[in-house]
CSV table of C-alpha atoms in Angstrom, one decimal:
chain,number,residue,atom,x,y,z
A,10,MET,CA,4.5,22.2,-23.1
A,11,GLN,CA,4.5,18.8,-21.5
A,12,ALA,CA,4.6,17.2,-25.0
A,13,SER,CA,7.8,19.0,-25.8
A,14,LYS,CA,9.4,17.9,-22.5
A,15,ALA,CA,8.4,14.3,-22.9
A,16,PHE,CA,8.9,13.7,-26.6
A,17,GLY,CA,11.2,16.4,-28.0
A,18,PRO,CA,10.9,19.9,-29.4
A,19,ASP,CA,10.6,19.0,-33.1
A,20,PRO,CA,6.9,18.8,-34.3
A,21,SER,CA,8.0,16.8,-37.3
A,22,LEU,CA,9.3,14.1,-35.0
A,23,ASN,CA,6.7,14.5,-32.2
A,24,ALA,CA,3.2,13.8,-33.4
A,25,ARG,CA,1.6,14.9,-30.1
A,26,LEU,CA,3.5,18.2,-30.1
A,27,ALA,CA,2.5,18.8,-33.8
A,28,THR,CA,-1.2,18.3,-32.9
A,29,LEU,CA,-0.9,20.8,-30.0
A,30,VAL,CA,0.9,23.3,-32.1
A,31,THR,CA,-1.8,23.1,-34.8
A,32,SER,CA,-4.6,23.5,-32.2
A,33,ALA,CA,-2.8,26.5,-30.7
A,34,LYS,CA,-2.5,28.2,-34.1
A,35,LYS,CA,-6.2,27.6,-34.8
A,36,ALA,CA,-7.0,29.1,-31.4
A,37,GLY,CA,-5.1,32.2,-32.4
A,38,PHE,CA,-2.0,31.9,-30.1
A,39,PRO,CA,0.9,34.0,-31.3
A,40,LYS,CA,3.8,32.2,-32.9
A,41,ALA,CA,6.1,33.7,-30.2
A,42,SER,CA,4.0,32.2,-27.4
A,43,ILE,CA,4.0,28.8,-29.0
A,44,GLU,CA,7.8,28.9,-29.5
A,45,ALA,CA,8.3,30.0,-25.9
A,46,ALA,CA,6.1,27.1,-24.6
A,47,ILE,CA,8.1,24.6,-26.6
A,48,ALA,CA,11.4,26.0,-25.4
A,49,ARG,CA,10.2,25.9,-21.8
A,50,GLY,CA,9.3,22.2,-22.3
A,51,GLN,CA,13.0,21.8,-23.0
A,52,GLY,CA,14.1,23.7,-19.9
A,53,ARG,CA,15.3,26.8,-21.7
A,54,SER,CA,14.1,30.2,-22.8
A,55,THR,CA,13.6,31.4,-26.3
A,56,ASN,CA,17.1,32.9,-26.2
A,57,GLY,CA,18.6,29.7,-25.1
A,58,ALA,CA,19.1,30.5,-21.4
A,59,ALA,CA,18.7,27.7,-18.9
A,60,LEU,CA,15.5,27.8,-16.9
A,61,GLU,CA,15.1,27.2,-13.2
A,62,ASN,CA,12.1,25.6,-11.6
A,63,VAL,CA,10.6,27.7,-8.8
A,64,THR,CA,7.8,26.9,-6.4
A,65,LEU,CA,6.1,29.8,-4.6
A,66,GLU,CA,3.8,29.4,-1.6
A,67,VAL,CA,1.4,32.1,-0.6
A,68,MET,CA,-1.7,32.5,1.6
A,69,LEU,CA,-4.6,34.7,0.5
A,70,PRO,CA,-7.3,36.2,2.8
A,71,HIS,CA,-9.8,33.7,4.1
A,72,ALA,CA,-7.1,31.1,4.6
A,73,ILE,CA,-6.9,30.3,0.9
A,74,ALA,CA,-3.6,28.5,0.3
A,75,VAL,CA,-1.8,28.7,-3.1
A,76,VAL,CA,1.1,26.9,-4.6
A,77,ILE,CA,2.5,28.4,-7.8
A,78,GLU,CA,4.9,26.4,-10.1
A,79,CYS,CA,7.1,28.5,-12.3
A,80,THR,CA,10.0,28.2,-14.7
A,81,THR,CA,12.2,31.2,-15.2
A,82,ASP,CA,15.7,32.3,-16.3
A,83,SER,CA,15.7,35.0,-13.6
A,84,LYS,CA,14.3,34.1,-10.2
A,85,ALA,CA,14.9,37.6,-8.9
A,86,ARG,CA,12.9,39.2,-11.7
A,87,LEU,CA,10.1,36.6,-11.2
A,88,LEU,CA,9.9,37.4,-7.5
A,89,GLN,CA,9.9,41.1,-8.2
A,90,ASP,CA,7.0,40.8,-10.6
A,91,LEU,CA,4.9,38.5,-8.6
A,92,ARG,CA,5.4,40.2,-5.3
A,93,GLU,CA,3.5,43.2,-6.8
A,94,VAL,CA,0.6,40.9,-7.6
A,95,PHE,CA,0.7,39.3,-4.2
A,96,LYS,CA,0.7,42.7,-2.5
A,97,TYR,CA,-2.3,43.9,-4.5
A,98,TYR,CA,-4.4,40.9,-3.6
A,99,GLY,CA,-3.3,40.7,0.0
A,100,ALA,CA,-1.3,37.5,-0.4
A,101,ASN,CA,1.6,36.7,2.0
A,102,MET,CA,4.5,34.4,1.1
A,103,THR,CA,4.4,31.6,3.7
A,104,PRO,CA,4.6,27.8,3.6
A,105,THR,CA,1.5,26.2,2.1
A,106,THR,CA,2.7,22.9,0.4
A,107,TYR,CA,2.0,21.0,3.7
A,108,LEU,CA,-1.7,21.5,2.9
A,109,PHE,CA,-1.3,19.7,-0.4
A,110,GLU,CA,-0.1,16.3,-1.7
A,111,ARG,CA,2.1,16.1,-4.8
A,112,LYS,CA,0.5,13.8,-7.4
A,113,GLY,CA,0.8,12.8,-11.0
A,114,ARG,CA,-2.2,13.6,-13.2
A,115,LEU,CA,-2.9,12.2,-16.6
A,116,VAL,CA,-5.7,12.9,-19.1
A,117,LEU,CA,-6.8,10.4,-21.6
A,118,GLU,CA,-9.3,10.8,-24.5
A,119,ALA,CA,-13.0,10.3,-24.0
A,120,ARG,CA,-14.4,7.1,-25.4
A,121,GLU,CA,-17.9,6.1,-24.7
A,122,GLU,CA,-17.3,2.4,-25.4
A,123,VAL,CA,-15.0,2.2,-22.4
A,124,GLY,CA,-17.3,1.4,-19.5
A,125,GLU,CA,-16.9,3.0,-16.0
A,126,ASP,CA,-16.4,-0.3,-14.3
A,127,GLU,CA,-13.7,-1.5,-16.8
A,128,LEU,CA,-12.0,1.9,-16.6
A,129,LEU,CA,-11.9,1.9,-12.8
A,130,GLU,CA,-10.7,-1.7,-12.6
A,131,LYS,CA,-7.8,-1.2,-15.1
A,132,ALA,CA,-6.8,2.1,-13.5
A,133,ILE,CA,-6.7,0.8,-9.9
A,134,SER,CA,-4.8,-2.3,-11.1
A,135,ALA,CA,-2.3,-0.1,-12.8
A,136,GLY,CA,-1.7,1.9,-9.6
A,137,ALA,CA,-4.0,4.8,-9.9
A,138,LEU,CA,-5.1,6.7,-6.8
A,139,ASP,CA,-8.3,8.1,-8.2
A,140,VAL,CA,-10.3,8.2,-11.5
A,141,ASP,CA,-12.7,10.8,-12.7
A,142,ARG,CA,-13.9,12.5,-15.9
A,143,ASP,CA,-13.6,16.2,-16.8
A,144,ASP,CA,-16.3,18.4,-18.4
A,145,ASP,CA,-15.4,17.1,-21.9
A,146,GLY,CA,-15.7,13.5,-20.8
A,147,ASN,CA,-12.0,12.8,-20.9
A,148,VAL,CA,-10.6,10.4,-18.3
A,149,VAL,CA,-8.7,12.0,-15.5
A,150,VAL,CA,-6.4,9.8,-13.4
A,151,LEU,CA,-4.4,10.7,-10.3
A,152,THR,CA,-1.3,8.7,-9.4
A,153,GLU,CA,1.7,8.9,-7.2
A,154,PRO,CA,4.2,11.2,-8.9
A,155,SER,CA,6.6,8.4,-9.7
A,156,GLU,CA,3.9,6.3,-11.3
A,157,VAL,CA,2.2,8.7,-13.7
A,158,THR,CA,4.1,7.5,-16.8
A,159,ALA,CA,3.7,3.8,-16.1
A,160,VAL,CA,0.0,4.1,-15.4
A,161,ALA,CA,-0.5,6.2,-18.5
A,162,GLU,CA,1.2,3.5,-20.6
A,163,VAL,CA,-0.8,0.7,-19.1
A,164,LEU,CA,-4.1,2.4,-19.7
A,165,ALA,CA,-3.2,3.4,-23.2
A,166,GLN,CA,-2.2,-0.2,-24.1
A,167,THR,CA,-5.0,-2.1,-22.3
A,168,LEU,CA,-7.9,0.3,-23.1
A,169,GLY,CA,-6.7,1.8,-26.3
A,170,LEU,CA,-7.0,5.3,-25.0
A,171,LYS,CA,-4.9,8.2,-26.4
A,172,ILE,CA,-2.9,10.1,-23.8
A,173,GLU,CA,-3.8,13.7,-24.0
A,174,ARG,CA,-1.3,15.0,-21.4
A,175,THR,CA,0.6,14.0,-18.3
A,176,GLU,CA,1.5,16.5,-15.6
A,177,PHE,CA,2.3,16.9,-11.9
A,178,ILE,CA,-0.1,18.8,-9.6
A,179,TRP,CA,-0.5,19.9,-6.0
A,180,ASP,CA,-3.7,18.3,-4.8
A,181,PRO,CA,-5.2,19.8,-1.6
A,182,LYS,CA,-5.6,17.4,1.3
A,183,ASP,CA,-9.2,16.7,2.2
A,184,ASP,CA,-9.0,18.4,5.6
A,185,ALA,CA,-7.5,21.5,4.0
A,186,LYS,CA,-10.2,22.1,1.4
A,187,LEU,CA,-12.5,25.0,1.9
A,188,GLU,CA,-15.2,27.0,0.2
A,189,VAL,CA,-14.5,30.4,-1.2
A,190,PRO,CA,-16.6,33.1,0.4
A,191,ALA,CA,-19.0,34.5,-2.2
A,192,GLU,CA,-17.7,38.1,-1.7
A,193,PHE,CA,-14.1,36.9,-2.5
A,194,ALA,CA,-14.8,34.6,-5.5
A,195,GLU,CA,-14.5,37.3,-8.2
A,196,ARG,CA,-11.3,38.7,-6.7
A,197,LEU,CA,-9.8,35.2,-6.5
A,198,ALA,CA,-10.6,34.5,-10.1
A,199,LYS,CA,-8.8,37.7,-11.1
A,200,PHE,CA,-5.8,36.8,-9.0
A,201,THR,CA,-5.4,33.3,-10.6
A,202,ASN,CA,-6.0,34.8,-14.1
A,203,GLN,CA,-3.3,37.4,-13.6
A,204,LEU,CA,-0.9,34.7,-12.4
A,205,GLU,CA,-1.7,32.5,-15.3
A,206,ASP,CA,-1.1,35.3,-17.8
A,207,ASP,CA,2.5,35.4,-16.7
A,208,THR,CA,4.5,33.2,-19.1
A,209,SER,CA,6.8,32.0,-16.2
A,210,VAL,CA,3.8,30.5,-14.3
A,211,GLN,CA,3.2,26.9,-15.2
A,212,GLY,CA,0.5,26.0,-12.7
A,213,VAL,CA,-1.6,27.6,-9.9
A,214,PHE,CA,-3.0,25.3,-7.3
A,215,LEU,CA,-5.5,26.2,-4.6
A,216,ASN,CA,-7.1,24.5,-1.6
A,217,ALA,CA,-10.3,26.3,-2.5
A,218,ALA,CA,-13.3,24.7,-4.2
């Protein structure tokens, strides 16, 4: 959990983490999964072993580039497990990060009283690269990786918006984006779902719309 990494692993001392834990419990997430996520936010596994960050790059059929961010206490085991998934879906391990840009991404609560013009002006002034809203109306801001925390703090203070989460993403370059062929869409969805079901996988990024 990003909240554990940023503000500490104790829900009694970390209001944001406490809220996320409560939401996860209501959604039916197992206690073991919640504890594992908190531990990962602190860079360790549930048994206390140190975790290593691993970035995997693969290319799927139809030139669909994928970047997979992982944390694991055994890189060898991670590669062994995921190579089976890659093989099944016809993915080859090859450099793909050159098709993406590393960016910071922050999500702030939705508030109707904050106008689009004011939001855009404040965000750009704070150093944001792009501003949008997600399906829930939350404000989504892209920044340079080194600026994500500073921009989040400025927007929270000047607009009174609650920071839902901050993270780092791989954003596909404009000239690298492509449409997924209709006949491959379902298979691609199964591929990403299978990756995301692996507790070592923290993020899956595609150049596909």
